[in-house]
Amino acid sequence: MGVTSTVEENAESVDEEVLEELNEKLSVYMDKNGLRSTSQRRVVTDVFFRSTGHLSIEELLAMVRERDPKIGYATVYRTLKLLKDCGIAYERHFGDGVSRYEIALEDEHHDHLICLECGKIVEFENDEIERLQDELAKKHDFTLKRHTHELYGVCGRCRGKKN
Amino acid sequence: MGVTSTVEENAESVDEEVLEELNEKLSVYMDKNGLRSTSQRRVVTDVFFRSTGHLSIEELLAMVRERDPKIGYATVYRTLKLLKDCGIAYERHFGDGVSRYEIALEDEHHDHLICLECGKIVEFENDEIERLQDELAKKHDFTLKRHTHELYGVCGRCRGKKN
DNA sequence: CTCGATGCAAATGCTTTGCAGAAAA
DNA sequence: TTTTCTGCAAAGCATTTGCATCGAG
């Protein structure tokens, strides 16, 4: 498959205010569940919160090890599972067999356009599609919980390269 | 995850005419690529062509072994890869880690509504969503190749059971 | 005869888990 | 202290692959 990098359009990480919200939410969840704040978890979550895009465990591990080379990959897996469980991270699958993680911001939802050549990922939001989905669910008497919607194609730059 | 069965609404297998078309298409592809028609392949493709729904390798293997218990699972994997390559089968992923296969009919495209409780899969087609997807791709300068669109929720029957 | 196909078992790649030692609370 | 967490290696799983043998053409 083509998802080798996670270059983004509009790639900007969250600001300090949002970062604090994320840490607060995490802290509340951990307190509530008797979980402990360890140096490894702090490194992993901080790296993730300051990151941009849709990162694989491997990519996260590399970044994490720049700060603490001793951290094992099982810890990264476990910490991202934790973030997923408390609703701070979305786990995405773009068809290449690896899980990718992205920050789940409150009141924000988007889907993805993925370039099969260079792996560029563009986020999109479309209220009309969301509305049509709700309509479809209603028509078939389903209570919608979540959805996946990915468009795969070739981006303009990659198309250009081939000519 | 909840995708344990592949019960369908409107579950009807293809008629003899379509079955013949599928076999013809396969035959042409195999000739063109110097592939051989073996008894195992004939069993696997026939089972698949007469099937309904979204079958996993495991489910297909069980059906195949009713006809020929000696067929190995690698053969089923390899044969479904062949069907996928010649455009006769779609490979689907509904989030439970197994690949599922369904017959790819000409000029027909649909997406899926999946019940997280009972695994029921309902197919839907929505031209307006398709149109909006094309529009989005155009807007971001992508040439669309394919997409995935799955709605996960709880079906009416399962919702009823809980009350 | 040739070369593709099969069946088995081993290998792969991602992810999860068991466990003994480390470290939060 | 007690209980959770970590790091490592081993285990799990779905899928793929190497190889000797089989069989289609």
Coordinates of C-alpha atoms (C1' of nucleotides) in Angstrom, one line a residue:
Chain A
M1 CA 0.0 0.0 0.0
G2 CA 1.0 3.6 -0.3
V3 CA 0.7 5.0 3.2
T4 CA 4.3 5.5 3.9
S5 CA 4.4 9.0 5.4
T6 CA 1.9 11.2 7.0
V7 CA 2.5 14.6 5.4
E8 CA -0.4 16.9 6.0
E9 CA -2.1 19.8 4.5
N10 CA -2.8 22.3 7.3
A11 CA -0.4 20.5 9.6
E12 CA -0.4 22.4 12.8
S13 CA -0.2 21.0 16.3
V14 CA -2.6 22.0 19.1
D15 CA -1.9 25.2 21.1
E16 CA -1.0 25.3 24.7
E17 CA -4.6 25.8 25.8
V18 CA -5.8 22.6 24.1
L19 CA -2.7 20.8 25.3
E20 CA -3.7 21.6 28.8
E21 CA -7.2 20.4 28.3
L22 CA -6.0 17.1 27.0
N23 CA -3.7 16.6 30.0
E24 CA -6.5 17.6 32.3
K25 CA -8.9 15.1 30.7
L26 CA -6.3 12.4 30.9
S27 CA -5.5 13.2 34.5
V28 CA -9.2 13.0 35.5
Y29 CA -9.5 9.6 33.7
M30 CA -6.4 8.2 35.3
D31 CA -7.5 9.3 38.8
K32 CA -10.9 7.8 38.3
N33 CA -9.4 4.5 37.3
G34 CA -6.6 4.3 39.8
L35 CA -4.0 4.6 37.0
R36 CA -0.5 6.0 37.7
S37 CA 1.4 8.8 36.2
T38 CA 4.8 7.4 35.2
S39 CA 7.6 9.1 33.4
Q40 CA 7.1 6.9 30.4
R41 CA 3.5 7.7 30.1
R42 CA 4.2 11.4 30.4
V43 CA 6.7 11.2 27.6
V44 CA 4.4 9.2 25.3
T45 CA 1.4 11.3 25.9
D46 CA 3.3 14.6 25.6
V47 CA 4.9 13.4 22.3
F48 CA 1.5 12.4 21.1
F49 CA -0.3 15.6 22.2
R50 CA 2.3 17.8 20.5
S51 CA 2.3 15.7 17.3
T52 CA 0.5 16.4 14.1
G53 CA -1.2 13.9 11.9
H54 CA -1.8 10.2 11.9
L55 CA 1.1 8.4 13.5
S56 CA 1.8 4.7 13.7
I57 CA 3.2 3.1 16.8
E58 CA 6.5 2.8 15.1
E59 CA 6.6 6.5 14.3
L60 CA 5.6 7.4 17.8
L61 CA 8.2 5.0 19.3
A62 CA 10.9 6.7 17.3
M63 CA 9.9 10.1 18.6
V64 CA 9.5 8.8 22.2
R65 CA 12.9 7.3 22.2
E66 CA 14.5 10.6 21.3
R67 CA 13.5 11.7 24.7
D68 CA 13.9 8.4 26.5
P69 CA 15.7 5.6 24.6
K70 CA 14.7 3.0 27.2
I71 CA 11.0 3.1 26.6
G72 CA 9.7 -0.2 25.1
Y73 CA 7.2 -0.5 22.3
A74 CA 4.8 -2.4 24.5
T75 CA 4.5 0.8 26.6
V76 CA 3.6 2.8 23.6
Y77 CA 1.0 0.3 22.6
R78 CA -0.4 0.3 26.1
T79 CA -0.4 4.1 26.4
L80 CA -2.2 4.6 23.1
K81 CA -4.8 2.0 24.1
L82 CA -5.3 4.1 27.3
L83 CA -5.7 7.3 25.3
K84 CA -8.1 5.6 23.0
D85 CA -10.1 4.2 25.9
C86 CA -10.4 7.7 27.5
G87 CA -11.5 9.2 24.2
I88 CA -8.4 11.3 23.6
A89 CA -7.1 9.4 20.6
Y90 CA -8.8 8.0 17.5
E91 CA -7.4 4.8 16.1
R92 CA -7.4 4.8 12.3
H93 CA -6.8 2.1 9.7
F94 CA -5.9 3.1 6.3
G95 CA -5.6 -0.3 4.7
D96 CA -1.9 -0.9 5.1
G97 CA -2.2 -3.1 8.2
V98 CA -0.9 -0.7 10.8
S99 CA -2.9 1.3 13.3
R100 CA -2.5 5.0 13.2
Y101 CA -3.4 7.4 16.0
E102 CA -4.7 11.0 16.0
I103 CA -5.8 13.4 18.6
A104 CA -9.5 13.4 19.2
L105 CA -10.6 17.0 19.7
E106 CA -13.9 17.8 21.3
D107 CA -16.7 18.6 18.9
E108 CA -14.6 17.9 15.9
H109 CA -15.0 15.1 13.5
H110 CA -13.5 14.5 10.1
D111 CA -12.8 11.8 7.6
H112 CA -9.8 11.3 5.2
L113 CA -8.6 11.5 1.7
I114 CA -5.4 9.4 1.3
C115 CA -2.9 9.5 -1.6
L116 CA -2.0 6.0 -2.6
E117 CA 1.3 7.2 -4.0
C118 CA 2.8 9.4 -1.4
G119 CA 0.7 8.6 1.6
K120 CA -0.5 12.2 2.0
I121 CA -3.5 12.4 4.2
V122 CA -6.0 15.3 3.9
E123 CA -8.8 15.7 6.4
F124 CA -12.2 16.7 5.3
E125 CA -15.5 17.5 7.0
N126 CA -18.8 17.4 5.1
D127 CA -22.0 18.1 7.0
E128 CA -24.1 17.0 4.1
I129 CA -22.6 13.6 4.1
E130 CA -23.0 13.4 7.8
R131 CA -26.7 14.2 7.4
L132 CA -27.1 11.6 4.7
Q133 CA -25.5 9.0 6.9
D134 CA -27.9 9.8 9.7
E135 CA -30.8 9.5 7.2
L136 CA -29.5 6.1 6.0
A137 CA -29.2 4.8 9.5
K138 CA -32.7 5.9 10.4
K139 CA -34.1 4.4 7.2
H140 CA -32.5 1.0 8.2
D141 CA -33.5 1.4 11.8
F142 CA -29.9 1.6 13.1
T143 CA -28.6 3.6 16.0
L144 CA -25.3 5.0 14.7
K145 CA -22.3 4.6 16.9
R146 CA -19.4 5.5 14.6
H147 CA -18.3 5.3 11.0
T148 CA -15.3 5.1 8.8
H149 CA -15.1 7.0 5.5
E150 CA -11.9 7.1 3.6
L151 CA -11.3 8.2 0.0
Y152 CA -8.3 6.7 -1.7
G153 CA -6.8 8.3 -4.8
V154 CA -3.8 10.0 -6.3
C155 CA -3.0 13.6 -5.2
G156 CA -2.2 16.4 -7.7
R157 CA 1.5 16.4 -7.0
C158 CA 1.9 12.6 -7.6
R159 CA -0.2 12.8 -10.7
G160 CA 2.1 15.5 -12.0
K161 CA 5.2 13.4 -11.3
K162 CA 4.1 10.7 -13.7
N163 CA 3.8 13.0 -16.8
Chain B
M1 CA -15.8 -6.6 17.9
G2 CA -19.3 -7.6 16.9
V3 CA -19.0 -8.9 13.4
T4 CA -19.6 -12.6 14.2
S5 CA -22.1 -13.5 11.5
T6 CA -23.0 -12.2 8.1
V7 CA -26.7 -12.3 8.1
E8 CA -28.1 -10.2 5.4
E9 CA -31.2 -8.3 4.5
N10 CA -32.1 -9.1 0.9
A11 CA -29.8 -12.1 0.9
E12 CA -30.1 -13.7 -2.4
S13 CA -27.4 -15.3 -4.5
V14 CA -26.7 -14.5 -8.1
D15 CA -28.8 -16.3 -10.8
E16 CA -27.4 -18.8 -13.3
E17 CA -26.9 -16.1 -15.9
V18 CA -24.7 -14.0 -13.7
L19 CA -22.9 -17.1 -12.5
E20 CA -22.0 -17.9 -16.0
E21 CA -20.7 -14.3 -16.6
L22 CA -18.5 -14.6 -13.5
N23 CA -17.1 -17.9 -14.7
E24 CA -16.5 -16.5 -18.2
K25 CA -14.7 -13.5 -16.8
L26 CA -12.5 -15.7 -14.6
S27 CA -11.8 -18.0 -17.5
V28 CA -10.7 -15.2 -19.7
Y29 CA -8.4 -13.8 -17.0
M30 CA -6.8 -17.2 -16.3
D31 CA -6.2 -17.9 -20.0
K32 CA -4.6 -14.4 -20.4
N33 CA -2.3 -15.0 -17.5
G34 CA -1.4 -18.7 -18.1
L35 CA -3.2 -19.8 -15.0
R36 CA -4.6 -23.3 -14.6
S37 CA -8.0 -24.6 -13.8
T38 CA -7.7 -27.0 -11.0
S39 CA -10.3 -28.9 -9.2
Q40 CA -9.6 -27.0 -6.0
R41 CA -10.0 -23.7 -7.8
R42 CA -13.2 -24.8 -9.3
V43 CA -14.6 -25.7 -5.9
V44 CA -13.5 -22.5 -4.2
T45 CA -14.8 -20.2 -7.0
D46 CA -18.0 -22.1 -7.3
V47 CA -18.6 -21.9 -3.6
F48 CA -17.9 -18.2 -3.6
F49 CA -20.0 -17.4 -6.7
R50 CA -23.0 -19.2 -5.2
S51 CA -22.5 -17.6 -1.8
T52 CA -24.3 -14.6 -0.4
G53 CA -22.9 -11.9 1.7
H54 CA -19.5 -11.1 3.1
L55 CA -17.5 -14.2 3.9
S56 CA -14.3 -14.6 5.8
I57 CA -11.6 -17.1 4.7
E58 CA -12.6 -19.3 7.6
E59 CA -16.3 -19.4 6.5
L60 CA -15.3 -20.0 2.9
L61 CA -12.9 -22.8 3.9
A62 CA -15.7 -24.5 5.9
M63 CA -18.0 -24.5 2.9
V64 CA -15.2 -25.6 0.6
R65 CA -14.3 -28.5 2.8
E66 CA -17.9 -29.8 2.7
R67 CA -17.2 -30.5 -1.0
D68 CA -13.5 -31.4 -0.7
P69 CA -12.1 -31.9 2.8
K70 CA -8.5 -32.0 1.6
I71 CA -8.4 -28.4 0.4
G72 CA -6.0 -26.3 2.4
Y73 CA -6.6 -22.8 3.7
A74 CA -3.6 -21.4 1.7
T75 CA -5.5 -22.4 -1.4
V76 CA -8.5 -20.5 -0.3
Y77 CA -6.4 -17.4 0.4
R78 CA -4.6 -17.7 -2.9
T79 CA -7.8 -18.2 -4.9
L80 CA -9.5 -15.2 -3.3
K81 CA -6.5 -13.1 -4.0
L82 CA -6.9 -14.3 -7.6
L83 CA -10.6 -13.3 -7.7
K84 CA -9.7 -9.9 -6.2
D85 CA -6.9 -9.4 -8.8
C86 CA -9.3 -10.0 -11.7
G87 CA -11.9 -7.8 -10.2
I88 CA -14.5 -10.5 -9.4
A89 CA -14.3 -10.1 -5.6
Y90 CA -14.1 -7.1 -3.3
E91 CA -12.1 -7.5 -0.1
R92 CA -13.8 -5.8 2.8
H93 CA -12.5 -4.9 6.3
F94 CA -15.1 -4.3 9.0
G95 CA -12.8 -3.6 11.8
D96 CA -12.5 -7.1 13.4
G97 CA -9.2 -7.9 11.9
V98 CA -10.4 -10.4 9.3
S99 CA -10.8 -9.9 5.6
R100 CA -14.2 -10.6 4.1
Y101 CA -15.0 -11.2 0.5
E102 CA -18.0 -10.4 -1.6
I103 CA -18.9 -10.8 -5.3
A104 CA -18.1 -7.7 -7.3
L105 CA -20.9 -7.3 -9.8
E106 CA -20.5 -5.1 -12.8
D107 CA -21.9 -1.6 -12.6
E108 CA -22.8 -2.0 -9.0
H109 CA -21.4 -0.4 -6.0
H110 CA -22.5 -0.2 -2.4
D111 CA -21.3 0.5 1.1
H112 CA -22.2 -1.0 4.4
L113 CA -24.2 -0.6 7.6
I114 CA -22.9 -3.0 10.3
C115 CA -24.6 -4.0 13.5
L116 CA -22.1 -4.0 16.3
E117 CA -24.2 -6.4 18.4
C118 CA -25.2 -9.2 15.9
G119 CA -23.0 -8.6 13.0
K120 CA -25.8 -8.0 10.6
I121 CA -24.6 -6.3 7.4
V122 CA -26.9 -4.1 5.3
E123 CA -25.8 -2.8 2.0
F124 CA -26.6 0.7 0.9
E125 CA -26.2 2.8 -2.1
N126 CA -26.4 6.6 -2.1
D127 CA -25.8 8.6 -5.2
E128 CA -25.8 11.8 -3.4
I129 CA -22.9 10.7 -1.1
E130 CA -21.0 9.4 -4.2
R131 CA -21.5 12.8 -5.8
L132 CA -20.2 14.6 -2.7
Q133 CA -17.2 12.4 -2.6
D134 CA -16.3 13.2 -6.2
E135 CA -16.8 16.9 -5.3
L136 CA -14.5 16.6 -2.3
A137 CA -11.8 14.8 -4.3
K138 CA -12.0 17.4 -7.0
K139 CA -11.7 20.2 -4.4
H140 CA -8.5 18.7 -3.0
D141 CA -7.2 17.8 -6.5
F142 CA -7.3 14.0 -6.0
T143 CA -8.0 11.4 -8.6
L144 CA -10.3 9.0 -6.8
K145 CA -9.5 5.3 -7.1
R146 CA -11.7 3.8 -4.4
H147 CA -13.2 4.4 -1.0
T148 CA -14.4 2.7 2.1
H149 CA -17.5 3.9 3.9
E150 CA -18.9 1.9 6.8
L151 CA -21.5 2.9 9.3
Y152 CA -21.4 1.0 12.6
G153 CA -24.3 1.0 15.0
V154 CA -27.0 -1.2 16.6
C155 CA -29.8 -2.5 14.6
G156 CA -33.4 -2.3 15.6
R157 CA -33.7 -5.9 16.6
C158 CA -30.7 -5.8 18.9
R159 CA -31.9 -2.5 20.4
G160 CA -35.2 -4.2 21.1
K161 CA -33.5 -7.1 22.9
K162 CA -32.0 -4.9 25.5
N163 CA -35.3 -3.5 26.8
Chain C
dC1 C1' 7.6 -33.1 -20.1
dT2 C1' 7.0 -28.3 -18.0
dC3 C1' 5.6 -25.1 -15.3
dG4 C1' 1.9 -23.6 -12.4
dA5 C1' -0.8 -25.2 -8.2
dT6 C1' -1.3 -27.5 -3.8
dG7 C1' -0.7 -28.6 1.1
dC8 C1' 1.9 -28.4 4.7
dA9 C1' 4.5 -26.1 8.0
dA10 C1' 7.3 -22.3 8.9
dA11 C1' 7.7 -17.5 8.5
dT12 C1' 5.9 -12.9 8.7
dG13 C1' 4.2 -8.5 10.6
dC14 C1' 1.4 -6.2 13.8
dT15 C1' -0.3 -6.4 18.3
dT16 C1' -1.1 -8.4 22.9
dT17 C1' 0.3 -10.7 27.1
dG18 C1' 2.9 -13.1 31.1
dC19 C1' 6.1 -12.2 34.2
dA20 C1' 9.8 -10.6 37.3
dG21 C1' 11.7 -6.5 38.7
dA22 C1' 10.8 -1.3 39.2
dA23 C1' 8.4 2.5 40.9
dA24 C1' 4.1 5.2 42.0
dA25 C1' 0.9 6.2 45.8
Chain D
dT1 C1' 3.8 -1.7 51.4
dT2 C1' 0.7 -2.5 48.0
dT3 C1' -0.6 -2.3 43.5
dT4 C1' 0.2 -0.6 39.1
dC5 C1' 3.7 -0.2 35.4
dT6 C1' 7.6 -1.4 32.5
dG7 C1' 10.5 -3.9 29.5
dC8 C1' 11.5 -8.0 27.6
dA9 C1' 10.5 -12.0 25.4
dA10 C1' 7.1 -15.1 24.2
dA11 C1' 2.6 -15.8 22.4
dG12 C1' -1.4 -14.7 19.3
dC13 C1' -3.6 -14.1 14.9
dA14 C1' -4.5 -13.4 10.3
dT15 C1' -2.0 -13.8 6.3
dT16 C1' 1.9 -15.1 3.3
dT17 C1' 5.6 -17.9 1.6
dG18 C1' 9.2 -21.8 0.8
dC19 C1' 9.4 -26.1 -0.8
dA20 C1' 8.6 -30.8 -2.3
dT21 C1' 5.2 -32.9 -4.7
dC22 C1' 1.2 -33.1 -7.8
dG23 C1' -1.2 -32.5 -11.9
dA24 C1' -3.0 -29.5 -15.9
dG25 C1' -1.9 -28.5 -20.5

